[in-house]
Coordinates of C-alpha atoms in Angstrom, one line a residue:
Chain A
X1 CA 75.1 -94.6 -28.9
X2 CA 74.8 -98.0 -29.3
X3 CA 70.9 -98.9 -29.8
X4 CA 69.6 -102.5 -30.0
X5 CA 68.1 -103.0 -33.3
X6 CA 64.9 -105.1 -32.1
X7 CA 64.2 -102.5 -29.4
X8 CA 64.7 -99.5 -32.3
X9 CA 62.0 -101.5 -34.4
X10 CA 60.0 -102.1 -31.6
X11 CA 60.5 -98.1 -30.6
X12 CA 59.5 -97.1 -33.9
X13 CA 56.3 -98.9 -33.8
X14 CA 55.2 -96.8 -31.1
X15 CA 55.5 -93.6 -33.1
X16 CA 53.1 -91.7 -35.6
X17 CA 55.8 -90.0 -37.2
X18 CA 58.4 -91.4 -39.4
X19 CA 62.1 -92.5 -38.3
X20 CA 63.4 -89.6 -40.0
X21 CA 61.2 -86.9 -38.4
X22 CA 62.0 -88.7 -34.8
X23 CA 65.9 -88.5 -35.9
X24 CA 65.5 -85.0 -37.2
X25 CA 63.7 -83.6 -33.6
X26 CA 65.0 -85.9 -31.0
X27 CA 67.1 -89.0 -31.7
X28 CA 70.0 -87.6 -33.7
X29 CA 69.8 -83.9 -33.6
X30 CA 72.8 -82.3 -31.9
X31 CA 73.4 -78.8 -29.9
X32 CA 75.6 -77.0 -32.4
X33 CA 78.7 -74.7 -32.0
X34 CA 79.3 -74.4 -35.5
X35 CA 77.5 -74.2 -38.7
X36 CA 78.1 -74.5 -42.4
X37 CA 78.3 -70.9 -43.9
X38 CA 75.1 -71.1 -45.5
X39 CA 72.8 -68.4 -45.0
X40 CA 69.2 -68.6 -43.3
X41 CA 66.4 -67.0 -45.2
X42 CA 63.7 -64.9 -43.6
X43 CA 61.1 -67.5 -44.9
X44 CA 63.0 -70.4 -43.0
X45 CA 62.9 -68.3 -39.8
X46 CA 59.2 -67.6 -40.7
X47 CA 58.7 -71.4 -40.8
X48 CA 60.4 -71.8 -37.5
X49 CA 58.1 -69.2 -35.9
X50 CA 55.0 -70.7 -37.7
X51 CA 55.7 -74.0 -36.0
X52 CA 56.8 -72.9 -32.4
X53 CA 53.5 -70.7 -32.0
X54 CA 51.2 -73.7 -32.4
X55 CA 52.2 -75.4 -29.3
X56 CA 50.0 -75.0 -26.4
X57 CA 50.3 -72.5 -23.5
X58 CA 48.5 -71.5 -20.6
X59 CA 45.1 -69.6 -21.5
X60 CA 47.1 -69.3 -24.9
X61 CA 49.2 -66.6 -23.6
X62 CA 51.8 -67.2 -25.8
X63 CA 54.5 -64.9 -24.0
X64 CA 57.6 -66.0 -26.0
X65 CA 59.3 -63.0 -28.3
X66 CA 61.8 -63.7 -30.6
X67 CA 64.5 -61.0 -31.8
X68 CA 66.5 -62.5 -35.1
X69 CA 69.7 -61.0 -35.1
X70 CA 71.2 -60.5 -38.6
X71 CA 73.4 -57.3 -38.6
X72 CA 76.7 -56.9 -38.0
X73 CA 76.0 -54.3 -35.6
X74 CA 73.4 -55.9 -33.7
X75 CA 75.3 -59.2 -33.5
X76 CA 78.4 -56.8 -32.1
X77 CA 76.1 -55.4 -29.3
X78 CA 74.7 -59.2 -28.6
X79 CA 78.2 -60.8 -28.3
X80 CA 79.3 -58.1 -25.9
X81 CA 77.0 -59.3 -23.4
X82 CA 77.6 -63.0 -23.9
X83 CA 79.8 -64.9 -21.5
X84 CA 83.1 -65.4 -22.7
X85 CA 82.9 -69.1 -23.9
X86 CA 80.1 -68.1 -25.9
X87 CA 81.1 -65.1 -27.8
X88 CA 82.6 -66.9 -30.4
X89 CA 79.7 -69.3 -31.3
X90 CA 77.5 -66.3 -31.6
X91 CA 79.8 -64.4 -33.6
X92 CA 80.2 -67.1 -36.1
X93 CA 76.7 -68.8 -36.2
X94 CA 74.7 -67.6 -39.5
X95 CA 71.6 -66.2 -37.6
X96 CA 71.0 -65.7 -34.1
X97 CA 67.8 -65.8 -32.0
X98 CA 67.0 -63.9 -28.8
X99 CA 64.3 -65.2 -26.8
X100 CA 62.5 -63.2 -24.7
X101 CA 59.0 -63.0 -22.7
X102 CA 56.7 -60.5 -22.6
X103 CA 55.5 -59.8 -18.9
X104 CA 52.4 -57.8 -20.3
X105 CA 51.1 -60.7 -22.4
X106 CA 47.5 -60.0 -20.5
X107 CA 47.2 -56.8 -22.9
X108 CA 46.9 -59.1 -25.5
X109 CA 44.1 -61.4 -23.7
X110 CA 40.9 -60.1 -25.9
X111 CA 43.0 -61.4 -29.1
X112 CA 44.7 -64.7 -27.8
X113 CA 41.9 -65.8 -25.2
X114 CA 38.6 -64.0 -25.9
X115 CA 37.2 -66.4 -23.3
X116 CA 39.5 -64.9 -20.7
X117 CA 39.5 -61.2 -21.7
X118 CA 37.7 -60.3 -18.6
X119 CA 40.4 -61.4 -16.1
X120 CA 42.9 -59.2 -17.9
X121 CA 42.6 -56.3 -15.2
X122 CA 43.2 -59.3 -12.5
X123 CA 46.6 -59.9 -14.1
X124 CA 47.5 -56.3 -14.5
X125 CA 47.2 -55.9 -10.7
X126 CA 49.4 -58.8 -10.0
X127 CA 53.0 -58.5 -11.4
X128 CA 54.3 -61.5 -9.8
X129 CA 51.8 -64.0 -11.2
X130 CA 52.2 -62.3 -14.8
X131 CA 55.6 -62.3 -14.8
X132 CA 56.0 -66.2 -13.5
X133 CA 53.4 -67.4 -16.1
X134 CA 55.4 -65.3 -18.9
X135 CA 58.7 -67.0 -17.6
X136 CA 57.2 -70.5 -17.5
X137 CA 55.5 -70.3 -20.4
X138 CA 57.9 -69.0 -22.5
X139 CA 60.7 -71.7 -21.3
X140 CA 57.9 -74.2 -22.5
X141 CA 57.7 -72.7 -25.6
X142 CA 61.6 -72.6 -26.1
X143 CA 61.4 -76.2 -26.2
X144 CA 58.9 -75.9 -29.1
X145 CA 61.1 -73.5 -30.6
X146 CA 64.3 -75.8 -30.4
X147 CA 62.3 -78.5 -32.2
X148 CA 60.9 -76.6 -34.4
X149 CA 64.0 -75.1 -35.7
X150 CA 65.6 -78.6 -36.2
X151 CA 61.9 -79.4 -38.0
X152 CA 63.1 -76.7 -40.3
X153 CA 66.6 -78.4 -40.8
X154 CA 68.7 -76.2 -38.5
X155 CA 71.2 -77.1 -35.7
X156 CA 70.3 -75.1 -32.6
X157 CA 72.8 -73.9 -30.0
X158 CA 70.7 -72.8 -27.0
X159 CA 72.6 -70.5 -24.1
X160 CA 71.8 -68.9 -21.1
X161 CA 75.2 -67.4 -20.4
X162 CA 75.1 -63.9 -21.0
X163 CA 74.2 -60.8 -19.1
X164 CA 70.6 -60.6 -19.2
X165 CA 70.1 -57.0 -17.8
X166 CA 72.7 -56.1 -20.5
X167 CA 70.8 -57.7 -23.4
X168 CA 67.6 -56.3 -22.2
X169 CA 69.0 -52.8 -22.1
X170 CA 70.1 -53.3 -25.6
X171 CA 67.4 -54.9 -27.2
X172 CA 64.6 -54.8 -24.9
X173 CA 64.5 -51.0 -24.0
X174 CA 60.7 -51.0 -23.9
X175 CA 61.4 -52.8 -20.4
X176 CA 58.4 -54.9 -20.5
X177 CA 60.3 -58.1 -22.3
X178 CA 62.9 -60.3 -20.5
X179 CA 65.4 -62.1 -22.4
X180 CA 66.1 -65.5 -20.9
X181 CA 68.1 -67.6 -23.7
X182 CA 70.1 -66.9 -26.8
X183 CA 70.0 -69.5 -29.6
X184 CA 72.8 -69.9 -32.2
X185 CA 71.1 -71.4 -35.6
X186 CA 72.6 -72.3 -39.0
X187 CA 72.7 -75.6 -41.0
X188 CA 74.4 -78.8 -39.5
X189 CA 77.8 -79.3 -40.5
X190 CA 78.5 -82.7 -39.2
X191 CA 81.2 -81.9 -36.7
X192 CA 80.7 -83.6 -33.5
X193 CA 82.4 -82.1 -30.6
X194 CA 81.9 -84.6 -28.1
X195 CA 79.8 -87.8 -27.7
X196 CA 76.4 -87.5 -26.8
X197 CA 75.9 -86.9 -22.8
X198 CA 74.4 -89.4 -21.2
X199 CA 70.4 -89.3 -20.8
X200 CA 69.0 -90.7 -17.8
X201 CA 67.1 -94.0 -17.8
X202 CA 63.3 -94.2 -17.9
X203 CA 63.9 -96.1 -14.1
X204 CA 65.6 -93.1 -13.1
X205 CA 63.5 -90.3 -14.2
X206 CA 59.7 -91.9 -14.5
X207 CA 58.0 -93.9 -12.1
X208 CA 54.5 -95.7 -12.3
X209 CA 51.7 -95.4 -9.1
Chain B
X1 CA 42.1 -71.7 -39.7
X2 CA 42.0 -71.2 -43.6
X3 CA 45.5 -71.6 -45.0
X4 CA 46.6 -70.2 -48.3
X5 CA 47.5 -73.4 -50.5
X6 CA 50.5 -71.6 -52.1
X7 CA 51.6 -70.3 -48.7
X8 CA 51.5 -73.8 -47.1
X9 CA 53.5 -75.3 -50.1
X10 CA 56.2 -72.7 -49.5
X11 CA 55.9 -73.3 -45.8
X12 CA 56.5 -77.1 -46.2
X13 CA 59.6 -76.6 -48.7
X14 CA 61.2 -75.0 -45.5
X15 CA 60.8 -78.1 -43.6
X16 CA 63.1 -81.3 -43.3
X17 CA 60.2 -83.2 -41.9
X18 CA 57.0 -84.4 -43.8
X19 CA 53.7 -82.8 -43.9
X20 CA 52.6 -85.8 -41.7
X21 CA 55.1 -85.1 -38.6
X22 CA 54.5 -81.1 -39.0
X23 CA 50.6 -81.7 -38.8
X24 CA 51.2 -84.3 -35.7
X25 CA 53.6 -82.3 -33.8
X26 CA 52.5 -78.7 -34.0
X27 CA 50.1 -77.9 -37.0
X28 CA 47.0 -79.9 -36.3
X29 CA 47.6 -81.3 -32.9
X30 CA 45.0 -80.0 -30.5
X31 CA 45.0 -79.8 -26.6
X32 CA 42.5 -82.4 -25.5
X33 CA 39.7 -82.7 -22.9
X34 CA 38.4 -86.3 -23.8
X35 CA 39.9 -89.1 -25.3
X36 CA 39.3 -92.5 -26.9
X37 CA 38.8 -95.3 -24.5
X38 CA 41.9 -96.9 -25.7
X39 CA 44.3 -98.1 -23.1
X40 CA 47.8 -96.8 -23.3
X41 CA 50.7 -99.2 -23.1
X42 CA 53.6 -98.9 -21.1
X43 CA 55.6 -99.1 -24.5
X44 CA 53.8 -96.0 -25.6
X45 CA 55.0 -94.2 -22.6
X46 CA 58.7 -95.4 -22.5
X47 CA 59.0 -94.2 -26.1
X48 CA 57.3 -91.0 -25.1
X49 CA 60.1 -90.5 -22.6
X50 CA 62.9 -91.9 -24.9
X51 CA 62.2 -89.1 -27.1
X52 CA 61.8 -86.3 -24.2
X53 CA 65.0 -87.1 -23.0
X54 CA 66.9 -86.5 -26.0
X55 CA 66.3 -82.6 -26.2
X56 CA 68.7 -80.3 -24.6
X57 CA 68.9 -78.9 -21.1
X58 CA 71.6 -76.6 -19.8
X59 CA 74.5 -78.6 -18.9
X60 CA 72.7 -81.5 -19.7
X61 CA 71.2 -81.5 -16.3
X62 CA 67.6 -83.3 -17.0
X63 CA 65.8 -82.0 -14.2
X64 CA 62.7 -83.4 -15.5
X65 CA 60.7 -86.4 -13.4
X66 CA 57.4 -88.2 -14.4
X67 CA 55.3 -89.9 -12.5
X68 CA 52.7 -91.8 -14.6
X69 CA 49.3 -92.3 -12.8
X70 CA 47.6 -95.5 -13.7
X71 CA 46.0 -97.0 -10.5
X72 CA 42.5 -96.0 -9.3
X73 CA 43.9 -95.0 -6.1
X74 CA 46.5 -93.0 -7.0
X75 CA 43.9 -91.3 -10.0
X76 CA 41.6 -90.5 -6.8
X77 CA 44.5 -89.0 -4.9
X78 CA 45.6 -86.9 -7.6
X79 CA 42.1 -85.7 -8.4
X80 CA 41.6 -84.7 -5.0
X81 CA 44.4 -81.8 -5.5
X82 CA 43.1 -80.6 -9.2
X83 CA 40.8 -77.5 -9.5
X84 CA 37.3 -78.1 -9.9
X85 CA 37.3 -77.7 -13.7
X86 CA 40.1 -79.9 -14.1
X87 CA 39.1 -83.0 -12.3
X88 CA 36.8 -84.9 -14.6
X89 CA 39.5 -84.7 -17.3
X90 CA 41.6 -86.0 -14.9
X91 CA 39.4 -88.7 -14.0
X92 CA 38.7 -89.9 -17.6
X93 CA 42.0 -89.6 -19.2
X94 CA 43.3 -93.0 -20.1
X95 CA 46.5 -92.3 -18.5
X96 CA 47.9 -89.3 -16.6
X97 CA 51.5 -87.8 -16.0
X98 CA 52.5 -85.6 -13.3
X99 CA 55.5 -83.4 -14.3
X100 CA 58.0 -82.5 -11.4
X101 CA 61.4 -81.1 -11.2
X102 CA 64.1 -82.3 -9.3
X103 CA 65.8 -79.8 -7.1
X104 CA 68.6 -82.2 -6.4
X105 CA 70.0 -82.6 -9.9
X106 CA 73.5 -81.9 -9.0
X107 CA 74.0 -85.0 -7.4
X108 CA 73.6 -86.8 -10.8
X109 CA 76.4 -84.7 -12.3
X110 CA 79.2 -87.0 -12.5
X111 CA 76.7 -89.4 -14.6
X112 CA 74.9 -86.5 -16.6
X113 CA 77.7 -84.1 -17.1
X114 CA 81.2 -85.5 -16.2
X115 CA 83.1 -82.6 -17.7
X116 CA 81.2 -80.2 -14.7
X117 CA 81.3 -82.6 -11.9
X118 CA 83.8 -80.5 -10.1
X119 CA 80.9 -78.0 -9.9
X120 CA 78.5 -80.3 -8.1
X121 CA 79.4 -78.7 -4.4
X122 CA 79.1 -75.3 -5.3
X123 CA 75.5 -75.9 -6.6
X124 CA 74.9 -77.8 -3.5
X125 CA 75.7 -74.5 -1.7
X126 CA 73.2 -72.7 -3.8
X127 CA 69.5 -73.5 -3.4
X128 CA 68.1 -70.7 -5.1
X129 CA 70.2 -71.2 -8.2
X130 CA 69.8 -74.9 -8.0
X131 CA 66.0 -74.7 -7.9
X132 CA 65.6 -71.7 -10.5
X133 CA 67.7 -74.1 -12.8
X134 CA 65.4 -76.9 -12.2
X135 CA 62.4 -75.6 -12.6
X136 CA 63.4 -73.4 -15.8
X137 CA 65.0 -76.4 -17.7
X138 CA 62.2 -78.9 -16.6
X139 CA 59.5 -76.1 -18.1
X140 CA 61.6 -76.7 -21.4
X141 CA 61.6 -80.2 -21.1
X142 CA 57.7 -80.1 -20.6
X143 CA 57.5 -78.8 -24.1
X144 CA 59.5 -81.6 -25.7
X145 CA 57.2 -83.6 -23.5
X146 CA 54.2 -82.8 -25.0
X147 CA 55.7 -82.9 -28.7
X148 CA 57.1 -86.4 -27.8
X149 CA 53.4 -87.3 -26.9
X150 CA 52.2 -86.4 -29.9
X151 CA 55.0 -87.9 -31.8
X152 CA 53.6 -91.3 -30.4
X153 CA 50.0 -90.6 -31.4
X154 CA 48.6 -89.0 -28.0
X155 CA 46.7 -86.0 -27.7
X156 CA 47.9 -84.2 -24.4
X157 CA 46.2 -82.3 -21.9
X158 CA 48.5 -80.0 -20.0
X159 CA 47.3 -78.4 -16.9
X160 CA 48.8 -76.2 -14.0
X161 CA 45.4 -76.0 -12.5
X162 CA 46.1 -77.7 -9.0
X163 CA 47.4 -77.7 -5.6
X164 CA 50.9 -78.3 -6.1
X165 CA 51.8 -78.7 -2.5
X166 CA 48.9 -80.9 -2.0
X167 CA 50.2 -83.3 -5.1
X168 CA 53.9 -83.0 -3.8
X169 CA 52.7 -84.3 -0.3
X170 CA 51.1 -87.3 -2.1
X171 CA 53.4 -88.0 -5.0
X172 CA 56.9 -86.3 -4.1
X173 CA 56.9 -87.2 -0.6
X174 CA 60.9 -87.3 -0.7
X175 CA 60.6 -83.5 -0.7
X176 CA 63.3 -83.1 -3.3
X177 CA 60.8 -83.0 -6.5
X178 CA 58.0 -80.4 -7.2
X179 CA 55.2 -81.0 -9.2
X180 CA 54.5 -78.1 -11.7
X181 CA 52.3 -79.7 -14.4
X182 CA 49.9 -82.4 -14.8
X183 CA 49.2 -83.7 -18.4
X184 CA 46.2 -85.9 -19.5
X185 CA 46.9 -88.2 -21.9
X186 CA 44.9 -90.5 -24.5
X187 CA 44.1 -91.5 -28.2
X188 CA 42.7 -88.4 -30.0
X189 CA 39.0 -88.8 -30.4
X190 CA 38.3 -86.3 -32.8
X191 CA 36.1 -84.1 -30.7
X192 CA 36.9 -80.4 -31.1
X193 CA 35.6 -78.5 -28.1
X194 CA 36.1 -75.2 -29.8
X195 CA 37.9 -73.6 -32.7
X196 CA 41.8 -73.2 -32.1
X197 CA 42.7 -69.9 -30.5
X198 CA 44.4 -67.3 -32.3
X199 CA 48.2 -67.6 -32.9
X200 CA 50.2 -64.1 -32.8
X201 CA 51.6 -63.2 -36.2
X202 CA 55.5 -63.2 -36.8
X203 CA 55.2 -59.3 -36.9
X204 CA 53.8 -59.2 -33.5
X205 CA 56.0 -61.6 -31.7
X206 CA 59.3 -61.2 -33.6
X207 CA 61.3 -58.9 -34.8
X208 CA 64.5 -58.6 -37.0
X209 CA 67.7 -56.5 -35.8

């Protein structure tokens, strides 16, 4: 994208993070379909989670669950449920994360939200509300996760093109967690598959009243 | 939270953003219920949107719509639909954002995703899929938005405790947008209402296969 230099300087003046951070998380990061061969350490993945979990959720319910797919055997099982166009990417990514939401988050309220623990039985009785809160808040957390991965120097490739029931049968056999996104992760290799797609102008997507 | 210094240094080694950025976006930022009296300029809000819009969405559909609530008249209308416990905060925040999702995002596919524009009529015929994609992707974007606000030095107070139908009737009269979150925004005033709530350990929320 062409950027007016004066406008860019003015933009940076509005931020409390430096240009490098704004670029790494938002402005220059790209969704990736291929990566360098570098392996991603458990320490890096732990850092991604340590950042992700700090973002706010309703009542602090934190429904997001992450399954890091490392073994060749688990990778094959996951790929078998991916849409055709996603199989190759998920086979070749250095590491893959399955993002799920825990529908039984109310069981942890005494830990996550002691002030609201007395409401646990009300939530226990309302499956629809509990599932809806889990799904919505885990999607908010998916936003944190993608930016956290970038903060740890990873290029993310989020996908929803997979058979969720199949992935749940393989990886969420406890039944209480539901997979909603698969994210390929690795170090950026600089390959640009296509120009960045258009972002909506502020006068299209925002209004002031 | 007490932090082991050695562990913290090791953690920072995993990141490509500096400690200030990690603190501002994730580690030290807090949900706010009160703010300084400083007014928030249109330029700052524009910077928040400029960051938010860069995060990835499925097919680049970008369903998030933001209504910045500035006038006293609009503020009163919004507050009348907030839950009792949220009215005071929304009355006193320097500026408030209503986040909505646009259910008619397919009408912009020729701009947002030219490669997928031929699918617009398929989406036009499938209200349930279109609404679900809008809601999920706008929640992911809400995650970007909260972190973008923090990157612009704002303390966010996201809330879902309001009458969505009432807010839609007031602010989304075109019917195609649905409000799902209201976010109070202002400069952090350093007031800590309570200790940070517990975040789930990685061995609770993550697993490796």
